[in-house]
Amino acid sequence: MTQRPVALVLRALGLGDFLAGLPAIRVLRAALPRHEIVLAAPAALAPLVALVPEIDRLFPRGELEPLDGWSGPVDVAVDLHGNGPASRTLLAAVAPRRVVGFAYPGVDMPGPVWRGDEHEVDRWCRLIGAAFGVVAPGGVAGTLGRSTAPVPAGVTVVHPGAASGARRWPPARFTAVARALRSEGHRVVVTGGPAERELVAGIAAAAEVMPLLGLSLGQLAAVVARARLVVCGDTGVAHLASAYRTPSVLLFGPVSPRIWGPPADGPHRVLWHGDGTGDPHGAAPDPALLRITVDEVLDAVGDLMDTTTEQETRCGV
């Protein structure tokens, strides 16, 4: 059997970054239909990688971890990790025939110019489109298959956690939202990662709703895919809602939704009162995030539910 040429894609980042990069990988598959596409990314993403038909296999690697253990020729190496020399150096170590990535000032790294104000999905689609001369439509919807994990369906997901304190809305406000939605007839569940068990349990108990603890990444994806609604901050769960076109109310701050927000044509409502100058890695909730009130969130939920119901009625659902 003739061995397929390999396209090695580096995007060893978190859940949201993984999902935002999937449209570009879809474009890459269209450009290289006969290649084996290998994604270098964290092992924890394996359950979701298995749901992406454009990816043939996962090469487990942490952020900027050397690609030790790689064997065999690489035809094309794609830097979807960033625009600096560090990620490009990792790919150069496997001696690819061709490297695709953004240019970097003062370093011999050819490629398109990086635009700091470009949406994350559009940025990587533009890179692949320019490299292979193909049309590169954006949009994360439909890039992720559905998990068959047995989970509750039709629930309203409240996800209070985030990777940094700057993107965590206060727990008391999430509690107030969860309690109000329960009183309006929503089947509310509170979700979170392994490090957020105390946060999830506390909000669920105070709001008298169900905590969903100990979910695998595949189970979390299945919950979001089958949910009635998602309420969360600027997190990977927000990107899951975009991928599955699950109605969502998203609380942004400090990062602008123009860079990381959901598709404008999806069933999503974004709340943001910032100017894009905050620190996304800060320890304390960003002032822009704190400007979002409980009433704003509940009003956005009501508007979204009314719109969704009207659309379902028109479509005969």
CSV table of C-alpha atoms in Angstrom, one decimal:
chain,number,residue,atom,x,y,z
A,1,MET,CA,0.0,0.0,0.0
A,2,THR,CA,1.3,3.4,-0.9
A,3,GLN,CA,1.7,5.6,2.2
A,4,ARG,CA,-0.3,8.8,2.1
A,5,PRO,CA,1.6,12.1,2.4
A,6,VAL,CA,1.2,13.7,5.8
A,7,ALA,CA,-0.1,17.2,6.6
A,8,LEU,CA,0.9,17.9,10.3
A,9,VAL,CA,-1.1,20.7,11.9
A,10,LEU,CA,0.1,22.3,15.1
A,11,ARG,CA,-2.6,23.7,17.4
A,12,ALA,CA,-1.7,22.5,20.8
A,13,LEU,CA,-4.0,24.8,22.7
A,14,GLY,CA,-7.3,24.6,24.7
A,15,LEU,CA,-10.9,23.7,23.8
A,16,GLY,CA,-11.9,27.1,22.4
A,17,ASP,CA,-8.8,27.4,20.3
A,18,PHE,CA,-9.3,23.8,19.0
A,19,LEU,CA,-12.9,24.6,17.9
A,20,ALA,CA,-12.0,28.0,16.4
A,21,GLY,CA,-9.4,26.2,14.3
A,22,LEU,CA,-11.7,23.6,12.8
A,23,PRO,CA,-13.0,25.7,9.9
A,24,ALA,CA,-9.4,26.1,8.7
A,25,ILE,CA,-8.8,22.4,9.0
A,26,ARG,CA,-11.9,21.8,6.9
A,27,VAL,CA,-10.5,24.1,4.3
A,28,LEU,CA,-7.1,22.2,4.5
A,29,ARG,CA,-8.9,18.9,3.9
A,30,ALA,CA,-10.5,20.3,0.8
A,31,ALA,CA,-7.1,21.5,-0.4
A,32,LEU,CA,-5.3,18.3,0.4
A,33,PRO,CA,-7.9,15.5,-0.1
A,34,ARG,CA,-5.3,12.7,-0.4
A,35,HIS,CA,-3.2,13.7,2.6
A,36,GLU,CA,-3.3,12.2,6.0
A,37,ILE,CA,-4.1,15.1,8.3
A,38,VAL,CA,-2.5,14.8,11.7
A,39,LEU,CA,-3.3,17.2,14.5
A,40,ALA,CA,-0.7,17.9,17.2
A,41,ALA,CA,-2.8,18.9,20.2
A,42,PRO,CA,-3.4,18.0,23.8
A,43,ALA,CA,-4.4,14.4,24.5
A,44,ALA,CA,-7.4,15.6,26.5
A,45,LEU,CA,-9.0,16.7,23.2
A,46,ALA,CA,-9.0,13.1,21.8
A,47,PRO,CA,-12.8,12.6,22.4
A,48,LEU,CA,-13.6,15.7,20.2
A,49,VAL,CA,-10.9,15.0,17.6
A,50,ALA,CA,-12.7,11.7,17.0
A,51,LEU,CA,-15.8,13.7,16.0
A,52,VAL,CA,-14.0,15.7,13.3
A,53,PRO,CA,-14.0,13.8,10.0
A,54,GLU,CA,-11.3,16.0,8.5
A,55,ILE,CA,-8.7,14.9,11.1
A,56,ASP,CA,-7.3,11.4,10.5
A,57,ARG,CA,-5.4,11.1,13.8
A,58,LEU,CA,-4.1,13.0,16.9
A,59,PHE,CA,-0.5,13.4,17.8
A,60,PRO,CA,-0.7,14.2,21.5
A,61,ARG,CA,1.3,17.3,22.5
A,62,GLY,CA,1.0,20.1,25.0
A,63,GLU,CA,1.5,23.8,24.3
A,64,LEU,CA,4.8,24.4,22.6
A,65,GLU,CA,6.0,20.9,23.6
A,66,PRO,CA,8.7,19.5,21.3
A,67,LEU,CA,7.4,17.0,18.7
A,68,ASP,CA,9.7,14.3,20.1
A,69,GLY,CA,8.7,10.8,19.0
A,70,TRP,CA,7.4,11.9,15.5
A,71,SER,CA,8.6,9.5,12.9
A,72,GLY,CA,8.2,9.5,9.1
A,73,PRO,CA,8.2,12.2,6.5
A,74,VAL,CA,6.0,15.3,6.7
A,75,ASP,CA,4.9,16.8,3.4
A,76,VAL,CA,3.2,19.9,4.8
A,77,ALA,CA,3.5,21.4,8.3
A,78,VAL,CA,0.8,23.9,9.2
A,79,ASP,CA,1.3,26.4,12.0
A,80,LEU,CA,-2.1,27.1,13.4
A,81,HIS,CA,-0.6,27.7,16.8
A,82,GLY,CA,0.5,31.3,16.5
A,83,ASN,CA,2.7,33.7,14.5
A,84,GLY,CA,6.0,33.5,16.4
A,85,PRO,CA,9.2,31.7,15.9
A,86,ALA,CA,8.6,29.3,18.8
A,87,SER,CA,5.9,27.3,17.1
A,88,ARG,CA,7.6,27.4,13.7
A,89,THR,CA,10.8,26.0,15.2
A,90,LEU,CA,8.9,23.0,16.6
A,91,LEU,CA,7.6,22.2,13.1
A,92,ALA,CA,11.0,22.8,11.4
A,93,ALA,CA,12.4,20.0,13.7
A,94,VAL,CA,10.4,17.4,11.7
A,95,ALA,CA,11.9,18.6,8.4
A,96,PRO,CA,8.7,19.1,6.4
A,97,ARG,CA,8.9,19.7,2.7
A,98,ARG,CA,6.8,22.8,3.1
A,99,VAL,CA,5.8,25.0,6.1
A,100,VAL,CA,2.6,27.1,6.1
A,101,GLY,CA,2.3,29.9,8.6
A,102,PHE,CA,2.1,33.6,9.0
A,103,ALA,CA,5.1,35.9,8.5
A,104,TYR,CA,6.9,37.3,11.5
A,105,PRO,CA,8.7,40.7,11.5
A,106,GLY,CA,12.5,40.4,11.4
A,107,VAL,CA,12.6,36.6,11.0
A,108,ASP,CA,12.8,34.6,7.8
A,109,MET,CA,9.3,33.2,8.0
A,110,PRO,CA,7.3,33.8,4.8
A,111,GLY,CA,3.6,34.0,4.8
A,112,PRO,CA,0.6,36.3,4.9
A,113,VAL,CA,0.7,39.3,7.3
A,114,TRP,CA,-0.9,38.7,10.8
A,115,ARG,CA,-3.8,41.0,11.6
A,116,GLY,CA,-4.3,41.5,15.3
A,117,ASP,CA,-7.9,42.7,14.9
A,118,GLU,CA,-9.1,39.7,12.8
A,119,HIS,CA,-11.6,37.2,14.1
A,120,GLU,CA,-9.9,34.0,15.1
A,121,VAL,CA,-11.9,31.8,12.8
A,122,ASP,CA,-11.3,34.1,9.8
A,123,ARG,CA,-7.6,34.4,10.5
A,124,TRP,CA,-6.8,30.7,10.1
A,125,CYS,CA,-9.1,30.2,7.2
A,126,ARG,CA,-7.3,33.1,5.4
A,127,LEU,CA,-4.0,31.5,6.1
A,128,ILE,CA,-5.0,28.2,4.5
A,129,GLY,CA,-6.8,29.9,1.6
A,130,ALA,CA,-3.7,32.0,0.8
A,131,ALA,CA,-1.4,29.0,1.0
A,132,PHE,CA,-3.3,26.7,-1.3
A,133,GLY,CA,-5.3,29.1,-3.5
A,134,VAL,CA,-8.7,27.9,-2.3
A,135,VAL,CA,-11.8,29.7,-1.2
A,136,ALA,CA,-11.8,29.8,2.5
A,137,PRO,CA,-15.3,30.3,4.0
A,138,GLY,CA,-15.4,30.8,7.8
A,139,GLY,CA,-17.9,29.5,10.2
A,140,VAL,CA,-17.5,27.0,13.0
A,141,ALA,CA,-21.1,25.6,12.7
A,142,GLY,CA,-21.1,22.0,11.5
A,143,THR,CA,-17.4,21.3,12.0
A,144,LEU,CA,-18.0,19.0,15.0
A,145,GLY,CA,-19.9,15.7,14.8
A,146,ARG,CA,-22.3,14.7,17.6
A,147,SER,CA,-21.3,12.5,20.4
A,148,THR,CA,-23.5,9.5,21.2
A,149,ALA,CA,-22.8,9.8,25.0
A,150,PRO,CA,-25.9,9.3,27.1
A,151,VAL,CA,-26.7,12.7,28.6
A,152,PRO,CA,-29.7,14.8,29.5
A,153,ALA,CA,-31.4,16.5,26.5
A,154,GLY,CA,-33.3,19.8,26.4
A,155,VAL,CA,-31.6,21.3,29.4
A,156,THR,CA,-30.5,24.9,29.9
A,157,VAL,CA,-26.8,24.8,30.6
A,158,VAL,CA,-25.3,27.4,33.0
A,159,HIS,CA,-21.5,27.2,32.7
A,160,PRO,CA,-19.9,29.6,35.2
A,161,GLY,CA,-16.2,28.7,34.9
A,162,ALA,CA,-13.5,30.1,32.7
A,163,ALA,CA,-9.7,29.6,32.3
A,164,SER,CA,-8.9,32.9,33.9
A,165,GLY,CA,-10.5,35.1,36.6
A,166,ALA,CA,-10.8,38.0,34.1
A,167,ARG,CA,-13.5,36.0,32.2
A,168,ARG,CA,-15.4,34.7,35.2
A,169,TRP,CA,-18.7,36.5,36.0
A,170,PRO,CA,-19.4,36.5,39.7
A,171,PRO,CA,-20.9,33.2,41.1
A,172,ALA,CA,-23.7,35.1,42.8
A,173,ARG,CA,-24.9,36.5,39.5
A,174,PHE,CA,-24.8,33.1,37.8
A,175,THR,CA,-26.8,31.8,40.8
A,176,ALA,CA,-29.5,34.5,40.3
A,177,VAL,CA,-29.7,33.7,36.6
A,178,ALA,CA,-30.0,29.9,37.3
A,179,ARG,CA,-32.7,30.5,39.9
A,180,ALA,CA,-34.7,32.8,37.7
A,181,LEU,CA,-34.6,30.5,34.7
A,182,ARG,CA,-35.7,27.6,36.9
A,183,SER,CA,-38.7,29.6,38.1
A,184,GLU,CA,-39.5,30.2,34.4
A,185,GLY,CA,-39.7,26.5,33.7
A,186,HIS,CA,-36.2,25.8,32.3
A,187,ARG,CA,-34.5,22.5,33.3
A,188,VAL,CA,-31.3,24.1,34.5
A,189,VAL,CA,-28.0,22.3,34.9
A,190,VAL,CA,-24.7,23.7,36.0
A,191,THR,CA,-21.5,22.4,34.4
A,192,GLY,CA,-17.8,22.9,35.0
A,193,GLY,CA,-14.4,21.3,34.7
A,194,PRO,CA,-12.6,19.2,37.3
A,195,ALA,CA,-11.1,22.2,39.0
A,196,GLU,CA,-14.6,23.9,39.3
A,197,ARG,CA,-16.4,21.3,41.3
A,198,GLU,CA,-16.9,23.6,44.4
A,199,LEU,CA,-18.0,26.4,42.2
A,200,VAL,CA,-20.6,24.3,40.3
A,201,ALA,CA,-21.9,22.6,43.5
A,202,GLY,CA,-22.3,25.9,45.3
A,203,ILE,CA,-24.2,27.6,42.5
A,204,ALA,CA,-26.4,24.5,41.9
A,205,ALA,CA,-27.3,24.2,45.6
A,206,ALA,CA,-28.1,27.9,46.0
A,207,ALA,CA,-30.2,28.0,42.9
A,208,GLU,CA,-31.8,24.6,43.6
A,209,VAL,CA,-30.9,23.1,40.3
A,210,MET,CA,-28.9,20.1,39.2
A,211,PRO,CA,-25.1,20.1,39.1
A,212,LEU,CA,-23.5,18.0,36.3
A,213,LEU,CA,-20.1,17.1,37.7
A,214,GLY,CA,-17.5,14.7,36.4
A,215,LEU,CA,-18.4,15.0,32.7
A,216,SER,CA,-15.8,13.9,30.2
A,217,LEU,CA,-15.2,16.3,27.3
A,218,GLY,CA,-17.2,14.1,25.0
A,219,GLN,CA,-20.1,14.1,27.5
A,220,LEU,CA,-19.9,17.9,27.8
A,221,ALA,CA,-20.1,18.3,24.0
A,222,ALA,CA,-23.1,16.0,23.9
A,223,VAL,CA,-24.9,18.0,26.6
A,224,VAL,CA,-24.3,21.3,24.7
A,225,ALA,CA,-25.3,19.7,21.4
A,226,ARG,CA,-28.7,18.6,22.9
A,227,ALA,CA,-29.3,21.6,25.1
A,228,ARG,CA,-32.1,24.0,24.8
A,229,LEU,CA,-29.9,27.0,25.8
A,230,VAL,CA,-26.4,27.7,27.0
A,231,VAL,CA,-25.5,30.7,29.3
A,232,CYS,CA,-21.7,31.2,29.8
A,233,GLY,CA,-18.8,33.5,29.4
A,234,ASP,CA,-16.1,33.6,26.7
A,235,THR,CA,-15.1,30.0,27.1
A,236,GLY,CA,-14.7,26.8,25.1
A,237,VAL,CA,-18.3,25.9,26.0
A,238,ALA,CA,-19.4,29.0,24.0
A,239,HIS,CA,-17.5,27.6,21.0
A,240,LEU,CA,-19.3,24.3,21.4
A,241,ALA,CA,-22.6,26.1,21.3
A,242,SER,CA,-21.5,27.8,18.1
A,243,ALA,CA,-20.3,24.5,16.5
A,244,TYR,CA,-23.7,22.9,17.3
A,245,ARG,CA,-25.8,26.0,16.7
A,246,THR,CA,-27.2,25.7,20.2
A,247,PRO,CA,-28.9,28.9,21.3
A,248,SER,CA,-26.6,30.7,23.6
A,249,VAL,CA,-26.3,33.9,25.7
A,250,LEU,CA,-22.6,34.8,26.0
A,251,LEU,CA,-21.0,37.2,28.5
A,252,PHE,CA,-17.9,38.8,27.0
A,253,GLY,CA,-15.1,40.9,28.8
A,254,PRO,CA,-12.3,41.7,28.5
A,255,VAL,CA,-11.8,40.2,24.9
A,256,SER,CA,-13.9,41.7,22.2
A,257,PRO,CA,-16.5,39.3,20.6
A,258,ARG,CA,-15.3,40.8,17.3
A,259,ILE,CA,-12.2,38.5,17.8
A,260,TRP,CA,-13.7,35.5,19.6
A,261,GLY,CA,-17.4,35.8,19.3
A,262,PRO,CA,-20.0,33.5,17.8
A,263,PRO,CA,-21.1,33.7,14.1
A,264,ALA,CA,-23.5,36.7,13.6
A,265,ASP,CA,-26.0,34.5,11.8
A,266,GLY,CA,-26.4,32.0,14.6
A,267,PRO,CA,-28.9,31.7,17.4
A,268,HIS,CA,-26.7,33.6,19.8
A,269,ARG,CA,-26.8,36.8,21.9
A,270,VAL,CA,-23.6,38.5,23.0
A,271,LEU,CA,-23.4,40.9,25.9
A,272,TRP,CA,-20.3,43.1,26.1
A,273,HIS,CA,-19.5,46.5,27.5
A,274,GLY,CA,-15.8,46.7,26.9
A,275,ASP,CA,-13.3,48.3,24.6
A,276,GLY,CA,-11.0,45.4,24.0
A,277,THR,CA,-8.1,46.7,26.2
A,278,GLY,CA,-8.5,44.4,29.2
A,279,ASP,CA,-6.2,41.6,30.2
A,280,PRO,CA,-7.7,38.2,29.3
A,281,HIS,CA,-5.3,36.5,31.7
A,282,GLY,CA,-6.0,38.6,34.7
A,283,ALA,CA,-6.9,37.1,38.1
A,284,ALA,CA,-9.9,39.4,38.9
A,285,PRO,CA,-13.2,39.7,36.8
A,286,ASP,CA,-12.7,42.3,34.2
A,287,PRO,CA,-14.6,45.6,34.7
A,288,ALA,CA,-16.3,45.2,31.4
A,289,LEU,CA,-17.6,41.8,32.4
A,290,LEU,CA,-18.9,43.2,35.7
A,291,ARG,CA,-20.9,45.8,33.8
A,292,ILE,CA,-23.2,43.0,32.6
A,293,THR,CA,-26.2,42.7,34.9
A,294,VAL,CA,-28.4,39.8,35.8
A,295,ASP,CA,-31.4,41.5,34.2
A,296,GLU,CA,-29.5,42.0,31.0
A,297,VAL,CA,-28.8,38.3,30.8
A,298,LEU,CA,-32.4,37.3,31.5
A,299,ASP,CA,-33.7,39.8,29.0
A,300,ALA,CA,-31.3,38.3,26.4
A,301,VAL,CA,-32.5,34.8,27.2
A,302,GLY,CA,-36.1,36.0,26.8
A,303,ASP,CA,-35.4,37.6,23.5
A,304,LEU,CA,-33.5,34.6,22.2
A,305,MET,CA,-36.2,32.1,23.3
A,306,ASP,CA,-38.9,34.2,21.6
A,307,THR,CA,-36.9,34.4,18.4
A,308,THR,CA,-36.1,30.7,18.5
A,309,THR,CA,-39.7,29.7,19.1
A,310,GLU,CA,-40.9,32.0,16.2
A,311,GLN,CA,-38.4,30.5,13.8
A,312,GLU,CA,-39.4,26.9,14.8
A,313,THR,CA,-43.1,27.8,14.3
A,314,ARG,CA,-42.4,29.2,10.8
A,315,CYS,CA,-40.5,26.0,9.9
A,316,GLY,CA,-43.2,23.8,11.3
A,317,VAL,CA,-41.0,22.3,14.0
